Short mmCIF file of C-alpha atoms and ligand atoms in Angstrom, two decimals:
data_model
loop_
_atom_site.label_atom_id
_atom_site.label_comp_id
_atom_site.label_asym_id
_atom_site.label_seq_id
_atom_site.Cartn_x
_atom_site.Cartn_y
_atom_site.Cartn_z
CA MET A 157 101.43 91.83 82.78
CA ASN A 158 97.71 91.63 82.15
CA ASP A 159 96.14 94.86 80.90
CA SER A 160 92.57 93.63 80.60
CA SER A 161 89.59 95.76 81.51
CA GLU A 162 88.57 93.13 84.05
CA LEU A 163 88.64 94.21 87.65
CA VAL A 164 90.94 92.66 90.23
CA ILE A 165 90.49 93.34 93.94
CA LEU A 166 93.44 92.79 96.22
CA LYS A 167 93.51 92.92 99.99
CA LEU A 168 96.74 93.57 101.84
CA GLY A 169 96.28 92.09 105.28
CA GLY A 170 97.18 94.23 108.27
CA SER A 171 99.54 91.53 109.50
CA VAL A 172 101.61 91.86 106.31
CA ILE A 173 101.96 95.63 106.06
CA THR A 174 102.09 96.43 109.78
CA ASP A 175 103.70 94.92 112.82
CA LYS A 176 100.49 93.55 114.32
CA SER A 177 102.13 92.79 117.66
CA ALA A 178 103.11 96.44 118.18
CA ALA A 179 101.20 98.37 120.84
CA ASP A 180 100.62 101.26 118.45
CA GLY A 181 100.61 101.56 114.65
CA VAL A 182 103.91 100.46 113.10
CA VAL A 183 104.21 100.17 109.30
CA ARG A 184 106.41 97.46 107.83
CA LYS A 185 107.92 99.89 105.34
CA ALA A 186 110.15 97.51 103.42
CA GLU A 187 107.28 95.04 102.97
CA LEU A 188 104.89 97.76 101.89
CA LEU A 189 107.36 99.10 99.31
CA ARG A 190 108.10 95.61 97.97
CA ILE A 191 104.39 94.94 97.55
CA ALA A 192 103.82 98.35 95.91
CA ARG A 193 106.60 97.56 93.42
CA GLU A 194 104.99 94.20 92.63
CA ILE A 195 101.62 95.87 92.10
CA SER A 196 103.13 98.52 89.82
CA GLY A 197 103.59 96.02 86.98
CA TYR A 198 99.85 95.41 86.80
CA ARG A 199 98.05 97.28 84.03
CA GLY A 200 94.41 96.31 84.54
CA LYS A 201 91.72 97.84 86.72
CA LEU A 202 92.54 97.37 90.36
CA ILE A 203 91.12 98.14 93.78
CA VAL A 204 93.36 97.77 96.80
CA VAL A 205 91.81 97.19 100.22
CA HIS A 206 94.09 97.08 103.20
CA GLY A 207 93.62 95.88 106.74
CA ALA A 208 94.16 97.90 109.89
CA GLY A 209 96.82 95.81 111.63
CA SER A 210 98.36 97.50 114.68
CA PHE A 211 96.77 100.79 113.61
CA GLY A 212 93.04 100.10 113.92
CA HIS A 213 92.88 96.88 115.93
CA THR A 214 94.78 98.33 118.88
CA TYR A 215 92.26 101.14 119.36
CA ALA A 216 89.20 99.11 118.41
CA LYS A 217 90.18 96.72 121.18
CA LYS A 218 91.10 99.45 123.66
CA TYR A 219 87.68 101.10 123.25
CA GLY A 220 85.78 97.80 123.05
CA LEU A 221 84.34 98.71 119.65
CA ASP A 222 83.65 95.06 118.85
CA ARG A 223 81.17 95.03 121.76
CA LYS A 224 79.64 98.51 121.80
CA PHE A 225 80.09 101.64 119.74
CA ASP A 226 81.88 104.51 121.40
CA PRO A 227 82.11 107.72 119.36
CA GLU A 228 85.43 108.89 120.80
CA GLY A 229 86.99 105.45 120.39
CA GLY A 230 85.53 105.28 116.89
CA ARG A 231 87.02 108.62 115.94
CA ILE A 232 90.45 107.70 117.31
CA THR A 233 90.37 104.31 115.56
CA HIS A 234 89.37 105.93 112.27
CA GLU A 235 92.16 108.53 112.56
CA SER A 236 94.61 105.71 113.19
CA VAL A 237 93.66 103.68 110.06
CA LYS A 238 93.71 106.89 108.04
CA LYS A 239 97.41 107.22 108.91
CA LEU A 240 98.03 103.72 107.55
CA SER A 241 96.03 104.58 104.45
CA ILE A 242 98.32 107.56 103.83
CA ALA A 243 101.36 105.26 104.09
CA VAL A 244 99.84 102.76 101.63
CA VAL A 245 98.87 105.44 99.11
CA GLU A 246 102.35 106.98 99.38
CA ALA A 247 104.06 103.65 98.77
CA LEU A 248 101.88 102.93 95.74
CA THR A 249 102.39 106.46 94.40
CA HIS A 250 106.15 106.04 94.79
CA PHE A 251 105.98 103.30 92.15
CA GLY A 252 103.83 105.33 89.75
CA ILE A 253 100.44 103.88 90.70
CA ARG A 254 97.62 106.47 90.66
CA ALA A 255 96.37 105.47 94.08
CA VAL A 256 93.66 107.49 95.81
CA ALA A 257 92.32 106.92 99.31
CA VAL A 258 88.63 106.17 99.73
CA HIS A 259 87.77 106.00 103.43
CA PRO A 260 84.82 103.67 104.11
CA LEU A 261 83.59 105.91 106.96
CA GLY A 262 82.68 108.50 104.33
CA CYS A 263 80.83 106.22 101.91
CA THR A 264 79.47 103.17 103.76
CA VAL A 265 76.54 102.40 106.06
CA CYS A 266 76.20 99.10 107.90
CA LYS A 267 73.28 97.44 109.61
CA ASN A 268 74.23 95.21 112.54
CA GLY A 269 77.78 95.08 111.30
CA ARG A 270 76.97 94.13 107.70
CA ILE A 271 77.30 96.53 104.76
CA GLU A 272 73.92 97.97 103.77
CA SER A 273 75.24 100.46 101.24
CA LEU A 274 78.59 101.54 99.89
CA TYR A 275 78.67 104.41 97.39
CA LEU A 276 79.78 102.81 94.14
CA ASP A 277 79.34 105.52 91.47
CA ASN A 278 82.49 107.27 92.54
CA LEU A 279 84.51 104.04 92.56
CA LYS A 280 83.27 103.11 89.08
CA LEU A 281 84.31 106.50 87.69
CA MET A 282 87.69 106.25 89.41
CA LEU A 283 88.32 102.87 87.79
CA GLU A 284 87.17 104.06 84.36
CA ASN A 285 89.48 107.05 84.57
CA GLY A 286 92.71 105.42 85.63
CA PHE A 287 92.68 105.68 89.41
CA VAL A 288 93.44 102.83 91.78
CA PRO A 289 91.04 103.28 94.72
CA VAL A 290 92.51 102.31 98.08
CA LEU A 291 89.96 101.34 100.74
CA HIS A 292 90.60 99.85 104.15
CA GLY A 293 89.09 98.29 107.24
CA ASP A 294 87.49 101.17 109.14
CA VAL A 295 84.94 102.32 111.68
CA VAL A 296 81.69 103.11 109.88
CA MET A 297 78.21 104.25 110.87
CA ASP A 298 75.65 101.55 111.58
CA SER A 299 71.88 102.10 111.47
CA GLU A 300 71.31 99.71 114.42
CA LEU A 301 74.51 99.96 116.46
CA GLY A 302 75.46 103.58 115.96
CA GLY A 303 78.80 102.57 114.55
CA CYS A 304 80.79 99.38 114.03
CA VAL A 305 84.16 98.02 112.99
CA LEU A 306 84.10 97.06 109.33
CA SER A 307 86.80 94.63 108.20
CA GLY A 308 88.41 94.88 104.79
CA ASP A 309 87.48 91.19 104.58
CA GLN A 310 83.83 92.21 104.28
CA ILE A 311 84.51 95.09 101.88
CA LEU A 312 86.31 92.74 99.49
CA PRO A 313 83.40 90.40 98.61
CA TYR A 314 80.90 93.27 98.68
CA LEU A 315 82.86 95.15 96.02
CA ALA A 316 83.61 91.98 94.07
CA LYS A 317 79.90 91.30 93.69
CA ALA A 318 78.79 94.87 93.15
CA LEU A 319 81.48 95.66 90.59
CA GLN A 320 81.71 92.16 89.07
CA ALA A 321 85.37 91.60 89.73
CA SER A 322 87.10 88.82 87.89
CA ARG A 323 89.68 87.96 90.54
CA LEU A 324 89.87 88.43 94.25
CA GLY A 325 93.02 88.03 96.31
CA LEU A 326 93.51 88.18 100.01
CA GLY A 327 97.16 88.62 100.80
CA SER A 328 97.67 87.39 104.35
CA ALA A 329 100.69 86.45 106.46
CA ALA A 330 99.98 82.72 106.08
CA GLU A 331 100.47 80.44 103.07
CA GLY A 332 96.69 80.20 102.81
CA VAL A 333 94.15 78.28 104.83
CA LEU A 334 96.23 75.68 106.64
CA GLY A 335 95.01 72.10 106.83
CA LYS A 336 95.82 69.13 109.09
CA ASP A 337 99.44 68.81 107.90
CA GLY A 338 100.11 72.54 108.39
CA LYS A 339 100.23 73.11 104.64
CA ALA A 340 97.87 75.31 102.66
CA VAL A 341 94.69 73.58 101.54
CA LEU A 342 94.75 74.06 97.78
CA GLU A 343 91.03 74.04 97.16
CA LEU A 344 88.34 75.11 99.61
CA THR A 345 84.68 74.77 98.67
CA PRO A 346 81.42 74.88 100.64
CA SER A 347 81.46 71.07 100.71
CA ASN A 348 84.93 70.53 102.20
CA PHE A 349 84.75 73.50 104.59
CA GLU A 350 83.55 71.47 107.61
CA GLU A 351 86.52 69.12 107.19
CA VAL A 352 89.01 72.01 107.21
CA ARG A 353 87.23 74.22 109.75
CA GLY A 354 88.73 72.53 112.81
CA TYR A 355 92.26 73.42 111.70
CA ILE A 356 91.63 77.08 111.04
CA GLY A 357 93.35 79.09 113.76
CA ALA A 358 91.36 81.25 116.11
CA SER A 359 91.91 84.97 115.64
CA GLU A 360 94.97 86.58 117.17
CA ASP A 361 94.20 88.49 120.35
CA THR A 362 94.46 92.01 118.92
CA ASP A 363 92.22 91.08 115.98
CA VAL A 364 88.65 92.24 116.56
CA THR A 365 87.41 91.15 113.13
CA GLY A 366 87.66 87.39 113.14
CA GLY A 367 91.11 86.37 111.85
CA MET A 368 91.40 83.59 109.26
CA LEU A 369 88.00 82.07 110.01
CA GLY A 370 86.35 85.43 109.33
CA LYS A 371 88.13 85.68 105.96
CA VAL A 372 87.13 82.17 104.93
CA TRP A 373 83.53 82.77 105.99
CA GLU A 374 83.30 85.94 103.86
CA LEU A 375 84.85 84.34 100.79
CA LEU A 376 82.82 81.13 101.04
CA ASN A 377 79.66 83.21 101.24
CA LEU A 378 80.76 85.08 98.15
CA CYS A 379 81.26 81.95 96.10
CA LYS A 380 77.94 80.54 97.30
CA THR A 381 76.10 83.57 95.94
CA SER A 382 78.24 84.28 92.84
CA CYS A 383 80.70 82.37 90.71
CA ILE A 384 83.64 84.50 91.86
CA THR A 385 86.71 82.56 92.96
CA SER A 386 89.14 84.02 95.48
CA HIS A 387 92.62 83.21 96.68
CA ILE A 388 94.09 83.51 100.15
CA PHE A 389 97.85 83.59 99.79
CA ASN A 390 101.01 84.68 101.56
CA ALA A 391 101.67 88.29 100.59
CA GLY A 392 104.67 88.32 102.94
CA LYS A 393 106.57 86.18 100.44
CA ALA A 394 108.39 88.00 97.64
CA ASP A 395 106.71 87.83 94.21
CA ASN A 396 103.44 86.33 95.46
CA VAL A 397 101.44 89.53 94.92
CA GLN A 398 102.82 89.78 91.40
CA ARG A 399 102.10 86.10 90.75
CA PHE A 400 98.52 86.53 91.90
CA LEU A 401 98.06 89.60 89.69
CA GLU A 402 99.48 87.68 86.73
CA GLY A 403 96.70 85.13 87.19
CA GLU A 404 98.52 82.33 88.97
CA ALA A 405 96.48 80.19 91.37
CA ILE A 406 98.49 80.49 94.57
CA GLY A 407 97.67 79.71 98.19
CA THR A 408 94.17 78.47 98.90
CA ARG A 409 91.62 78.80 96.14
CA ILE A 410 88.08 79.34 97.43
CA SER A 411 85.53 78.43 94.83
CA PRO A 412 81.98 77.13 94.43
CA ASP A 413 81.39 73.37 94.45
CA LYS A 414 81.84 71.91 91.01
CA GLY A 415 78.56 71.49 89.19
CA ASN A 416 77.07 74.61 90.84
C1 LIG B 655 89.93 96.08 110.74
O1 LIG B 655 90.11 95.82 109.41
C2 LIG B 655 89.38 97.48 110.89
C3 LIG B 655 89.60 98.09 112.22
C4 LIG B 655 90.06 97.47 113.27
C5 LIG B 655 89.26 99.49 112.36
P1 LIG B 655 90.68 94.40 108.89
O2 LIG B 655 89.95 93.29 109.59
O3 LIG B 655 90.56 94.42 107.42
O4 LIG B 655 92.19 94.45 109.34
P2 LIG B 655 93.30 93.30 109.39
O5 LIG B 655 93.61 92.85 108.00
O6 LIG B 655 92.73 92.17 110.22
O7 LIG B 655 94.47 93.96 110.05
#
């Protein structure tokens, strides 16, 4: 597999690595191990960001963190996603990946729910020295709101821009962004977004961070302000993570309009 010095950022959606319908955090162990094995063949620089699934979303919803910050709810939600982070790091380590957890609560500040600063020096040194940083959706401090829920979907484009990633992949439980015929739209650009928008499913009820529409919005914004292309693909399907890491264009490709 690729051993370039270019950076790839991969998100593992919470609906792939956890049972999102569970009332409390449940890891899909077999899926997580399969994905970790697929990642282990990759030799380049890599950051993994994972979602919260039934770990964070359950508590974020219970404590209404999407409406108003509550310190006790925030602490409990953070502790919950930390447990998932331990499971992800363990699975990656099992396959020889030098994964280290970086909790966004400790290195990120938001303003009205958007990242204002995320400490990058540490991440850069980790990447230069052979670590695979593992970040995740989290509860973070917010200079206006006190605290907020930060989705991995927002961390992904922020890091891609700040660290000049070459590829960005969002491994979800769907084939990609589904169009009118129920099949993945192969190419999504700012100019065909309105056409596709009506078919994009609303977020599932335990998801406080916007579901598929939220992901598309983040990635479209990224390609409007940079030339970075991303892929939303089905990480629940065997070999897809490996195929993405090998450079294959799978799922929905989100890219700037041609000529931009
Ligand atoms: C959500 O993160 C964070 C919390 C609820 C604390 P994500 O938005 O990245 O999680 P998934 O991928 O939807 O599960």
